[in-house]
Short mmCIF file of C-alpha atoms in Angstrom, two decimals:
data_model
loop_
_atom_site.label_atom_id
_atom_site.label_comp_id
_atom_site.label_asym_id
_atom_site.label_seq_id
_atom_site.Cartn_x
_atom_site.Cartn_y
_atom_site.Cartn_z
CA UNK G 28 -132.98 -68.83 -73.66
CA UNK G 29 -136.01 -67.49 -71.92
CA UNK G 30 -138.35 -70.23 -70.78
CA UNK G 31 -142.03 -69.54 -70.32
CA UNK G 32 -143.57 -71.59 -67.58
CA UNK G 33 -147.33 -72.05 -67.42
CA UNK G 34 -148.00 -74.10 -64.31
CA UNK G 35 -151.43 -74.62 -62.86
CA UNK G 36 -151.60 -74.74 -59.07
CA UNK G 37 -152.27 -78.30 -58.03
CA UNK G 38 -155.44 -79.06 -56.15
CA UNK G 39 -153.83 -81.28 -53.56
CA UNK G 40 -151.97 -78.46 -51.83
CA UNK G 41 -153.29 -78.55 -48.29
CA UNK G 42 -154.82 -75.33 -46.99
CA UNK G 43 -153.69 -74.65 -43.44
CA UNK G 44 -155.62 -74.08 -41.06
CA UNK G 45 -158.82 -38.54 -33.73
CA UNK G 46 -157.16 -39.23 -30.51
CA UNK G 47 -153.98 -40.99 -29.63
CA UNK G 48 -154.28 -43.62 -26.93
CA UNK G 49 -151.41 -44.56 -24.64
CA UNK G 50 -151.37 -48.29 -24.01
CA UNK G 51 -150.01 -49.86 -20.86
CA UNK G 52 -147.97 -53.04 -21.22
CA UNK G 53 -150.02 -54.48 -18.37
CA UNK G 54 -153.36 -54.59 -20.20
CA UNK G 55 -155.83 -56.81 -18.38
CA UNK G 56 -156.81 -60.00 -20.19
CA UNK G 57 -159.58 -62.50 -19.78
CA UNK G 58 -160.26 -65.93 -21.21
CA UNK G 59 -163.81 -65.87 -22.60
CA UNK G 60 -164.08 -69.55 -23.37
CA UNK G 61 -165.61 -68.71 -26.77
CA UNK G 62 -162.93 -70.68 -28.60
CA UNK G 63 -159.93 -72.75 -27.54
CA UNK G 64 -157.15 -70.33 -26.61
CA UNK G 65 -159.24 -67.22 -27.23
CA UNK G 66 -157.99 -64.33 -25.09
CA UNK G 67 -159.43 -60.82 -25.11
CA UNK G 68 -158.00 -57.70 -23.53
CA UNK G 69 -160.11 -55.16 -21.68
CA UNK G 70 -160.98 -53.37 -24.93
CA UNK G 71 -162.18 -56.53 -26.68
CA UNK G 72 -159.09 -57.11 -28.86
CA UNK G 73 -158.47 -60.82 -29.44
CA UNK G 74 -154.85 -61.91 -29.32
CA UNK G 75 -152.38 -64.77 -29.18
CA UNK G 76 -148.62 -64.24 -28.83
CA UNK G 77 -149.01 -60.56 -29.72
CA UNK G 78 -149.17 -57.40 -27.65
CA UNK G 79 -150.90 -54.14 -28.49
CA UNK G 80 -148.22 -51.49 -27.92
CA UNK G 81 -150.10 -48.45 -29.21
CA UNK G 82 -153.11 -47.29 -31.21
CA UNK G 83 -154.19 -44.16 -33.07
CA UNK G 84 -157.59 -43.68 -34.70
CA UNK G 85 -156.21 -41.79 -37.76
CA UNK G 86 -159.25 -39.53 -37.45
CA UNK G 87 -161.40 -42.44 -38.57
CA UNK G 88 -160.00 -42.32 -42.11
CA UNK G 89 -159.93 -45.48 -44.25
CA UNK G 90 -156.24 -46.45 -44.38
CA UNK G 91 -154.19 -48.30 -46.98
CA UNK G 92 -150.42 -48.01 -47.39
CA UNK G 93 -148.31 -47.86 -44.15
CA UNK G 94 -144.69 -46.65 -44.44
CA UNK G 95 -142.54 -46.20 -41.30
CA UNK G 96 -139.40 -44.14 -42.02
CA UNK G 97 -136.47 -43.34 -39.76
CA UNK G 98 -135.37 -39.72 -39.24
CA UNK G 99 -132.27 -40.15 -37.09
CA UNK G 100 -133.56 -40.91 -33.59
CA UNK G 101 -137.18 -40.33 -34.64
CA UNK G 102 -139.50 -42.85 -36.30
CA UNK G 103 -142.12 -41.24 -38.53
CA UNK G 104 -145.11 -43.17 -39.81
CA UNK G 105 -146.76 -42.26 -43.13
CA UNK G 106 -150.06 -43.79 -44.17
CA UNK G 107 -151.99 -43.25 -47.39
CA UNK G 108 -155.77 -43.21 -47.28
CA UNK G 109 -158.69 -44.49 -49.30
CA UNK G 110 -161.43 -42.13 -50.45
CA UNK G 111 -163.41 -40.17 -47.85
CA UNK G 112 -163.12 -37.11 -45.66
CA UNK G 113 -162.76 -36.31 -41.98
CA UNK G 114 -162.04 -33.41 -39.67
CA UNK G 115 -158.35 -32.80 -39.16
CA UNK G 116 -157.98 -32.47 -35.36
CA UNK G 117 -154.88 -30.31 -35.82
CA UNK G 118 -156.76 -27.47 -37.52
CA UNK G 119 -160.46 -28.32 -37.10
CA UNK G 120 -161.03 -28.36 -40.87
CA UNK G 121 -162.84 -30.99 -42.93
CA UNK G 122 -160.25 -32.45 -45.32
CA UNK G 123 -160.36 -34.98 -48.13
CA UNK G 124 -158.46 -38.14 -47.20
CA UNK G 125 -154.83 -37.82 -48.22
CA UNK G 126 -151.79 -38.82 -46.15
CA UNK G 127 -151.52 -38.90 -42.37
CA UNK G 128 -148.13 -38.42 -40.67
CA UNK G 129 -147.52 -39.67 -37.13
CA UNK G 130 -144.54 -39.55 -34.80
CA UNK G 131 -144.17 -43.12 -33.50
CA UNK G 132 -140.78 -42.74 -31.86
CA UNK G 133 -142.58 -43.86 -28.72
CA UNK G 134 -144.78 -46.61 -30.20
CA UNK G 135 -147.01 -46.63 -27.13
CA UNK G 136 -147.92 -43.00 -27.77
CA UNK G 137 -148.35 -42.45 -31.54
CA UNK G 138 -149.00 -38.77 -32.22
CA UNK G 139 -150.57 -37.22 -35.31
CA UNK G 140 -148.32 -34.40 -36.50
CA UNK G 141 -149.78 -33.68 -39.95
CA UNK G 142 -152.45 -34.59 -42.48
CA UNK G 143 -151.77 -33.72 -46.12
CA UNK G 144 -154.90 -33.69 -48.30
CA UNK G 145 -154.66 -34.27 -52.05
CA UNK G 146 -153.34 -31.28 -53.97
CA UNK G 147 -155.56 -31.79 -57.00
CA UNK G 148 -159.23 -30.85 -56.53
CA UNK G 149 -160.06 -33.89 -58.70
CA UNK G 150 -158.28 -36.34 -56.39
CA UNK G 151 -160.37 -38.24 -53.81
CA UNK G 152 -157.45 -39.98 -52.05
CA UNK G 153 -153.67 -40.59 -52.08
CA UNK G 154 -153.30 -44.18 -51.01
CA UNK G 155 -149.76 -45.28 -52.03
CA UNK G 156 -146.52 -43.82 -50.64
CA UNK G 157 -142.76 -44.33 -50.94
CA UNK G 158 -140.01 -42.40 -49.12
CA UNK G 159 -136.30 -42.02 -49.96
CA UNK G 160 -133.51 -40.16 -48.19
CA UNK G 161 -131.63 -37.82 -50.50
CA UNK G 162 -128.39 -39.13 -49.02
CA UNK G 163 -129.19 -42.57 -50.47
CA UNK G 164 -130.47 -41.50 -53.90
CA UNK G 165 -127.62 -41.27 -56.46
CA UNK G 166 -128.33 -37.61 -57.29
CA UNK G 167 -130.54 -36.44 -54.45
CA UNK G 168 -129.91 -33.56 -52.09
CA UNK G 169 -128.24 -35.29 -49.10
CA UNK G 170 -129.98 -32.89 -46.73
CA UNK G 171 -133.48 -33.76 -47.93
CA UNK G 172 -136.03 -36.53 -47.62
CA UNK G 173 -138.21 -37.14 -50.67
CA UNK G 174 -141.66 -38.71 -50.87
CA UNK G 175 -143.81 -39.82 -53.79
CA UNK G 176 -147.49 -40.66 -53.58
CA UNK G 177 -150.23 -41.64 -55.98
CA UNK G 178 -153.10 -39.20 -56.43
CA UNK G 179 -156.29 -41.15 -56.99
CA UNK G 180 -156.14 -42.45 -60.58
CA UNK G 181 -154.58 -39.23 -61.82
CA UNK G 182 -150.86 -39.86 -61.44
CA UNK G 183 -147.95 -39.54 -59.00
CA UNK G 184 -146.56 -36.46 -57.27
CA UNK G 185 -143.22 -35.69 -55.61
CA UNK G 186 -142.91 -33.98 -52.22
CA UNK G 187 -140.11 -32.69 -50.02
CA UNK G 188 -140.67 -34.50 -46.71
CA UNK G 189 -137.53 -33.28 -44.97
CA UNK G 190 -139.77 -31.76 -42.31
CA UNK G 191 -142.51 -34.36 -41.78
CA UNK G 192 -144.68 -31.74 -40.08
CA UNK G 193 -144.62 -29.63 -43.22
CA UNK G 194 -144.19 -31.70 -46.42
CA UNK G 195 -143.89 -29.49 -49.51
CA UNK G 196 -145.29 -30.29 -52.95
CA UNK G 197 -142.51 -30.16 -55.56
CA UNK G 198 -144.02 -31.38 -58.82
CA UNK G 199 -146.10 -33.98 -60.60
CA UNK G 200 -144.01 -36.95 -61.70
CA UNK G 201 -146.48 -37.92 -64.40
CA UNK G 202 -150.16 -37.89 -65.27
CA UNK G 203 -151.97 -41.08 -66.22
CA UNK G 204 -153.58 -41.58 -69.61
CA UNK G 205 -156.68 -43.59 -70.49
CA UNK G 206 -157.16 -47.16 -71.65
CA UNK G 207 -158.90 -47.85 -74.93
CA UNK G 208 -162.09 -48.15 -72.83
CA UNK G 209 -161.65 -44.87 -70.97
CA UNK G 210 -160.26 -46.19 -67.64
CA UNK G 211 -157.43 -44.66 -65.63
CA UNK G 212 -155.92 -45.91 -62.37
CA UNK G 213 -152.84 -46.00 -60.17
CA UNK G 214 -151.87 -48.64 -57.63
CA UNK G 215 -148.97 -50.08 -55.61
CA UNK G 216 -145.53 -48.66 -56.35
CA UNK G 217 -141.89 -49.08 -55.34
CA UNK G 218 -139.08 -46.55 -55.36
CA UNK G 219 -135.66 -48.21 -55.06
CA UNK G 220 -133.66 -45.55 -53.24
CA UNK G 221 -130.20 -46.99 -53.96
CA UNK G 222 -130.69 -46.74 -57.75
CA UNK G 223 -133.35 -44.04 -57.86
CA UNK G 224 -135.51 -46.13 -60.20
CA UNK G 225 -139.24 -45.75 -59.48
CA UNK G 226 -141.45 -48.66 -60.49
CA UNK G 227 -144.81 -46.93 -60.75
CA UNK G 228 -148.17 -48.42 -61.58
CA UNK G 229 -150.68 -46.53 -63.69
CA UNK G 230 -152.33 -46.11 -67.08
CA UNK G 231 -150.31 -45.25 -70.17
CA UNK G 232 -152.40 -43.80 -72.97
CA UNK G 233 -154.19 -46.38 -75.11
CA UNK G 234 -153.15 -49.58 -73.31
CA UNK G 235 -155.78 -52.28 -72.80
CA UNK G 236 -155.42 -52.56 -69.01
CA UNK G 237 -155.51 -49.71 -66.50
CA UNK G 238 -152.57 -50.86 -64.37
CA UNK G 239 -149.25 -51.05 -66.18
CA UNK G 240 -145.68 -50.86 -64.87
CA UNK G 241 -144.40 -47.34 -65.64
CA UNK G 242 -140.68 -47.01 -64.94
CA UNK G 243 -138.99 -43.68 -64.21
CA UNK G 244 -135.41 -42.75 -63.40
CA UNK G 245 -135.84 -40.61 -60.28
CA UNK G 246 -132.21 -40.72 -59.16
CA UNK G 247 -132.42 -36.93 -59.43
CA UNK G 248 -135.91 -36.67 -57.93
CA UNK G 249 -136.91 -33.27 -59.27
CA UNK G 250 -136.04 -34.30 -62.84
CA UNK G 251 -137.79 -37.64 -63.40
CA UNK G 252 -137.10 -39.38 -66.73
CA UNK G 253 -139.54 -41.91 -68.17
CA UNK G 254 -137.79 -45.15 -69.18
CA UNK G 255 -140.57 -47.44 -70.41
CA UNK G 256 -144.01 -48.97 -69.86
CA UNK G 257 -144.36 -52.73 -69.37
CA UNK G 258 -147.10 -55.34 -68.86
CA UNK G 259 -148.08 -58.83 -69.89
CA UNK G 260 -148.15 -59.43 -73.62
CA UNK G 261 -151.67 -58.72 -74.86
CA UNK G 262 -152.03 -55.56 -72.80
CA UNK G 263 -150.25 -53.25 -75.25
CA UNK G 264 -152.18 -50.82 -77.45
CA UNK G 265 -151.83 -52.69 -80.75
CA UNK G 266 -152.36 -56.21 -79.36
CA UNK G 267 -154.80 -58.19 -81.50
CA UNK G 268 -155.45 -61.07 -79.12
CA UNK G 269 -158.88 -61.36 -77.51
CA UNK G 270 -157.01 -61.92 -74.24
CA UNK G 271 -156.56 -58.33 -73.04
CA UNK G 272 -153.99 -59.22 -70.41
CA UNK G 273 -154.30 -58.88 -66.63
CA UNK G 274 -153.76 -55.61 -64.72
CA UNK G 275 -150.64 -55.30 -62.59
CA UNK G 276 -151.26 -55.14 -58.88
CA UNK G 277 -147.81 -54.79 -57.32
CA UNK G 278 -144.23 -54.77 -58.56
CA UNK G 279 -141.54 -55.76 -56.06
CA UNK G 280 -137.85 -55.23 -56.82
CA UNK G 281 -135.01 -57.11 -55.11
CA UNK G 282 -131.54 -57.10 -56.62
CA UNK G 283 -131.66 -57.92 -60.31
CA UNK G 284 -135.16 -59.37 -60.15
CA UNK G 285 -138.57 -57.75 -60.45
CA UNK G 286 -141.44 -59.80 -59.02
CA UNK G 287 -144.73 -58.92 -60.69
CA UNK G 288 -148.13 -59.84 -59.30
CA UNK G 289 -151.04 -59.51 -61.73
CA UNK G 290 -154.72 -59.90 -60.89
CA UNK G 291 -155.22 -59.20 -57.19
CA UNK G 292 -158.00 -61.70 -56.51
CA UNK G 293 -158.55 -63.72 -59.70
CA UNK G 294 -156.89 -64.54 -63.04
CA UNK G 295 -153.59 -64.37 -61.17
CA UNK G 296 -150.23 -64.37 -62.97
CA UNK G 297 -146.83 -64.45 -61.29
CA UNK G 298 -144.07 -63.09 -63.53
CA UNK G 299 -140.40 -62.71 -62.65
CA UNK G 300 -138.24 -60.36 -64.72
CA UNK G 301 -134.54 -59.74 -65.20
CA UNK G 302 -134.18 -56.13 -64.01
CA UNK G 303 -131.23 -55.30 -66.28
CA UNK G 304 -133.09 -56.53 -69.33
CA UNK G 305 -136.19 -54.66 -68.23
CA UNK G 306 -134.35 -51.36 -67.79
CA UNK G 307 -132.14 -51.59 -70.88
CA UNK G 308 -134.25 -53.55 -73.35
CA UNK G 309 -133.06 -55.83 -76.13
CA UNK G 310 -129.97 -54.24 -77.72
CA UNK G 311 -130.80 -55.98 -81.00
CA UNK G 312 -134.28 -54.49 -81.22
CA UNK G 313 -134.90 -51.49 -83.45
CA UNK G 314 -136.71 -49.78 -80.54
CA UNK G 315 -135.93 -51.72 -77.33
CA UNK G 316 -138.79 -50.13 -75.37
CA UNK G 317 -141.57 -50.29 -77.95
CA UNK G 318 -144.40 -52.42 -76.51
CA UNK G 319 -144.02 -55.27 -78.99
CA UNK G 320 -144.55 -58.92 -78.13
CA UNK G 321 -140.81 -59.60 -78.45
CA UNK G 322 -139.84 -56.68 -76.22
CA UNK G 323 -142.41 -57.61 -73.56
CA UNK G 324 -141.13 -61.20 -73.46
CA UNK G 325 -137.42 -60.29 -73.52
CA UNK G 326 -136.92 -59.67 -69.75
CA UNK G 327 -139.11 -62.56 -68.61
CA UNK G 328 -137.38 -65.28 -66.58
CA UNK G 329 -140.47 -67.25 -65.61
CA UNK G 330 -144.22 -67.06 -65.48
CA UNK G 331 -146.75 -69.03 -63.47
CA UNK G 332 -150.46 -68.84 -64.28
CA UNK G 333 -152.68 -69.47 -61.27
CA UNK G 334 -156.16 -71.01 -61.34
CA UNK G 335 -158.64 -68.30 -62.31
CA UNK G 336 -160.15 -68.17 -58.82
CA UNK G 337 -156.85 -66.94 -57.32
CA UNK G 338 -154.94 -63.69 -57.82
CA UNK G 339 -151.37 -62.53 -57.30
CA UNK G 340 -151.94 -59.49 -55.11
CA UNK G 341 -148.36 -59.65 -53.80
CA UNK G 342 -145.30 -61.65 -54.87
CA UNK G 343 -142.30 -61.39 -52.52
CA UNK G 344 -138.99 -63.32 -52.62
CA UNK G 345 -137.79 -65.16 -49.52
CA UNK G 346 -134.39 -66.58 -50.35
CA UNK G 347 -132.16 -68.98 -48.47
CA UNK G 348 -134.69 -70.80 -46.30
CA UNK G 349 -133.12 -73.80 -44.61
CA UNK G 350 -135.63 -76.68 -44.39
CA UNK G 351 -135.46 -78.16 -40.86
CA UNK G 352 -136.30 -81.70 -41.91
CA UNK G 353 -133.62 -81.73 -44.63
CA UNK G 354 -130.59 -81.40 -42.33
CA UNK G 355 -129.24 -84.82 -43.34
CA UNK G 356 -129.93 -84.36 -47.05
CA UNK G 357 -126.94 -84.03 -49.34
CA UNK G 358 -128.88 -81.65 -51.59
CA UNK G 359 -131.58 -78.98 -51.30
CA UNK G 360 -131.11 -78.30 -47.61
CA UNK G 361 -131.83 -74.67 -48.48
CA UNK G 362 -134.44 -73.40 -50.92
CA UNK G 363 -135.64 -70.09 -52.33
CA UNK G 364 -139.30 -69.15 -52.10
CA UNK G 365 -141.89 -66.81 -53.46
CA UNK G 366 -144.55 -65.65 -51.02
CA UNK G 367 -147.78 -65.13 -52.97
CA UNK G 368 -150.99 -63.70 -51.51
CA UNK G 369 -154.39 -63.81 -53.22
CA UNK G 370 -156.70 -61.02 -52.01
CA UNK G 371 -160.18 -61.67 -50.63
CA UNK G 372 -162.66 -59.32 -52.32
CA UNK G 373 -166.14 -60.60 -51.43
CA UNK G 374 -168.15 -60.42 -48.23
CA UNK G 375 -169.32 -63.12 -45.84
CA UNK G 376 -167.37 -65.88 -47.65
CA UNK G 377 -169.91 -65.71 -50.46
CA UNK G 378 -167.38 -66.54 -53.19
CA UNK G 379 -163.99 -68.22 -53.42
CA UNK G 380 -161.85 -68.30 -50.27
CA UNK G 381 -158.41 -66.84 -50.94
CA UNK G 382 -155.10 -67.98 -49.47
CA UNK G 383 -151.38 -67.38 -49.00
CA UNK G 384 -149.09 -69.63 -51.05
CA UNK G 385 -145.42 -70.57 -50.85
CA UNK G 386 -143.78 -71.34 -54.19
CA UNK G 387 -140.43 -73.11 -54.57
CA UNK G 388 -138.33 -70.75 -56.70
CA UNK G 389 -134.96 -72.42 -56.27
CA UNK G 390 -134.90 -73.11 -60.00
CA UNK G 391 -136.04 -69.75 -61.33
CA UNK G 392 -137.37 -71.11 -64.61
CA UNK G 393 -139.38 -73.84 -62.86
CA UNK G 394 -141.47 -72.26 -60.06
CA UNK G 395 -143.73 -74.72 -58.26
CA UNK G 396 -146.19 -74.30 -55.35
CA UNK G 397 -145.37 -76.37 -52.29
CA UNK G 398 -147.78 -75.20 -49.56
CA UNK G 399 -150.53 -72.78 -48.62
CA UNK G 400 -152.07 -71.15 -45.58
CA UNK G 401 -155.60 -70.10 -44.67
CA UNK G 402 -157.26 -69.10 -41.43
CA UNK G 403 -160.18 -71.50 -40.80
CA UNK G 404 -163.62 -69.96 -40.49
CA UNK G 405 -164.12 -71.76 -37.16
CA UNK G 406 -163.56 -71.21 -34.34
CA UNK G 407 -164.36 -67.55 -34.66
CA UNK G 408 -167.37 -67.52 -37.00
CA UNK G 409 -165.45 -65.15 -39.27
CA UNK G 410 -167.72 -65.67 -42.27
CA UNK G 411 -170.61 -64.19 -40.30
CA UNK G 412 -168.79 -61.32 -38.59
CA UNK G 413 -169.41 -59.15 -41.63
CA UNK G 414 -167.55 -57.64 -44.58
CA UNK G 415 -164.43 -59.42 -45.88
CA UNK G 416 -162.73 -62.42 -44.26
CA UNK G 417 -159.49 -63.46 -45.90
CA UNK G 418 -155.96 -62.37 -46.77
CA UNK G 419 -154.97 -59.05 -48.29
CA UNK G 420 -151.24 -58.47 -47.95
CA UNK G 421 -148.05 -59.29 -45.99
CA UNK G 422 -145.34 -56.94 -44.78
CA UNK G 423 -143.14 -55.35 -47.48
CA UNK G 424 -140.22 -54.37 -45.24
CA UNK G 425 -137.48 -57.02 -45.07
CA UNK G 426 -136.50 -57.34 -41.41
CA UNK G 427 -133.63 -59.80 -40.80
CA UNK G 428 -135.29 -61.27 -37.71
CA UNK G 429 -138.50 -61.99 -39.63
CA UNK G 430 -137.03 -63.01 -42.98
CA UNK G 431 -137.58 -66.69 -43.73
CA UNK G 432 -139.22 -67.18 -40.33
CA UNK G 433 -142.36 -65.12 -39.80
CA UNK G 434 -144.93 -63.65 -42.17
CA UNK G 435 -147.32 -61.06 -40.75
CA UNK G 436 -150.49 -61.20 -42.83
CA UNK G 437 -153.35 -58.67 -42.98
CA UNK G 438 -156.56 -60.73 -42.96
CA UNK G 439 -159.45 -58.23 -43.02
CA UNK G 440 -161.93 -59.19 -40.26
CA UNK G 441 -159.42 -61.85 -39.19
CA UNK G 442 -157.04 -59.07 -38.14
CA UNK G 443 -153.30 -59.74 -38.19
CA UNK G 444 -152.17 -63.36 -38.53
CA UNK G 445 -148.63 -64.41 -37.59
CA UNK G 446 -147.43 -67.35 -39.71
CA UNK G 447 -144.33 -69.43 -39.01
CA UNK G 448 -142.76 -70.43 -42.37
CA UNK G 449 -139.50 -71.91 -41.06
CA UNK G 450 -140.71 -75.20 -42.48
CA UNK G 451 -142.00 -73.89 -45.83
CA UNK G 452 -143.81 -77.14 -46.55
CA UNK G 453 -145.93 -76.74 -43.41
CA UNK G 454 -146.67 -73.07 -42.60
CA UNK G 455 -148.23 -72.79 -39.14
CA UNK G 456 -150.05 -69.94 -37.39
CA UNK G 457 -148.28 -68.98 -34.17
CA UNK G 458 -150.15 -65.81 -33.25
CA UNK G 459 -152.80 -63.27 -34.16
CA UNK G 460 -154.28 -59.94 -33.20
CA UNK G 461 -157.91 -59.23 -34.07
CA UNK G 462 -158.83 -55.63 -33.19
CA UNK G 463 -162.20 -54.89 -31.68
CA UNK G 464 -164.66 -52.55 -33.38
CA UNK G 465 -164.11 -49.10 -31.88
CA UNK G 466 -165.75 -45.68 -31.90
CA UNK G 467 -164.28 -44.70 -35.29
CA UNK G 468 -165.07 -47.95 -37.13
CA UNK G 469 -167.62 -47.16 -39.81
CA UNK G 470 -170.17 -49.26 -41.66
CA UNK G 471 -169.13 -50.69 -45.03
CA UNK G 472 -171.52 -51.88 -47.71
CA UNK G 473 -171.04 -53.91 -50.87
CA UNK G 474 -173.20 -55.39 -53.61
CA UNK G 475 -170.38 -57.46 -55.11
CA UNK G 476 -172.42 -60.68 -54.86
CA UNK G 477 -175.63 -59.31 -56.33
CA UNK G 478 -177.28 -57.79 -53.27
CA UNK G 479 -176.17 -55.24 -50.71
CA UNK G 480 -174.46 -56.37 -47.51
CA UNK G 481 -173.60 -53.84 -44.79
CA UNK G 482 -171.68 -54.32 -41.56
CA UNK G 483 -169.67 -52.37 -39.03
CA UNK G 484 -166.59 -54.54 -38.66
CA UNK G 485 -162.82 -54.17 -38.54
CA UNK G 486 -160.99 -54.64 -41.85
CA UNK G 487 -157.26 -54.98 -41.28
CA UNK G 488 -156.16 -53.91 -44.71
CA UNK G 489 -152.38 -53.56 -44.83
CA UNK G 490 -149.44 -53.85 -42.50
CA UNK G 491 -145.73 -53.21 -42.41
CA UNK G 492 -142.73 -53.40 -40.08
CA UNK G 493 -140.22 -50.83 -38.89
CA UNK G 494 -136.55 -51.53 -38.21
CA UNK G 495 -137.36 -52.15 -34.54
CA UNK G 496 -139.67 -55.03 -35.47
CA UNK G 497 -142.97 -53.37 -34.56
CA UNK G 498 -145.95 -54.25 -36.75
CA UNK G 499 -148.15 -51.40 -38.00
CA UNK G 500 -151.59 -52.69 -39.02
CA UNK G 501 -154.04 -50.24 -40.62
CA UNK G 502 -157.76 -50.58 -41.20
CA UNK G 503 -159.91 -49.71 -44.23
CA UNK G 504 -163.06 -49.30 -42.14
CA UNK G 505 -161.68 -46.42 -40.07
CA UNK G 506 -160.47 -48.32 -36.99
CA UNK G 507 -157.03 -46.69 -37.10
CA UNK G 508 -153.51 -48.10 -36.79
CA UNK G 509 -152.62 -50.81 -34.29
CA UNK G 510 -148.94 -51.07 -33.33
CA UNK G 511 -147.99 -54.58 -32.24
CA UNK G 512 -145.07 -56.55 -30.91
CA UNK G 513 -144.68 -60.32 -30.88
CA UNK G 514 -144.64 -62.21 -27.58
CA UNK G 515 -144.56 -65.80 -26.42
CA UNK G 516 -143.70 -68.44 -29.02
CA UNK G 517 -143.89 -65.90 -31.87
CA UNK G 518 -141.58 -63.50 -30.04
CA UNK G 519 -139.05 -66.27 -29.45
CA UNK G 520 -138.87 -66.95 -33.19
CA UNK G 521 -137.98 -63.37 -34.15
CA UNK G 522 -135.85 -62.88 -31.00
CA UNK G 523 -136.11 -59.11 -30.70
#
């Protein structure tokens, strides 16, 4: 029997405190005395237990989705971009922001090898990317590498990325429709290479929210087959409730579970689905994939509704965490967690302060929050540095040396924060890297709080890991990609 859990987060959870540049491992450092423990390198980057290994300016393009991918002995880095344009230094032409491709085999010397603008003249950006080897896909060409990317709000396209210097457009996977109010969007996606199932995020025709899970069988990449569309009950076209549902932000698939985060920064809902039920539907239903209330509830294992001021930008499972203080306990020495991040979307701390949460998910039908983490505004005066200060997203890649130990968290003007979660009841910051404003950082303006605020400030937007354990942190205000390694106490935890 499916149980629907509606748990409100409890208020007593305690909030914790154009050109490639070759970086030497012997960067000079100085203690400024501005804040306890504050250390700055010669370029003004602030750090603790982290080391800047390499940097590339990405031609000053606003960056979003970072995907490192291994090609034998080479490591290739793909990054999707937000809207804008810049000169491509490889050909001297002004190009709409699309997808940059870098060779990061030597992480201290990242090299731009290609920029692929959007193929549609109506697309302003291509910010989300997934890559699969044909040898892993059930029906892929074993000699090829395949890539999918979103194209603005228009849909998703498939490319042959076997040669990362010359990716080739193959076809459109699908084109988005419009909501009943004329909206169309795409957002974060996941392509599970082992099964070939692509969990896409866009707008089916007539639905009431612009971001809906759209599932395709892409096990044979050049012949995608639509399976179904899925969202919270109330989002479907014929829903009569005044509650129109909450848009999906990110699906995350692990094993037979799909972790759904709705509402990036407010009205957050965490939903966990049975993947088999999602993909096959109710065998007793007349049409298992019709967007009826019964069919939308059928795969649900649990649901947790957050306070309206928080969102579920990202929901990631972290299973099998051994609690240090419970060594002598006869039960519950090990627990399963959900890592949940609520995105900061306003400037200068003018509205709610967002946070990272850890949720006990040991009993899947009874999720319960046990701790949270925030970076304090002081020391650092982050609220007055300009633009956003707060969390955006953690790493997606599951690295065995990080799993259950370290979360790397993109924190906008707070840079990269390194959080020790080995004791999930007391997450503790053990490192950070706050990039300095550089020559490609551009001014950002917003009127989200009723009047315009502008600032030239770093905005560490997203990050990811490669299989070597390097952190790739990209910036939405044009400051490029910073490639980091962990040192000191943080480095000892991951032991790489």
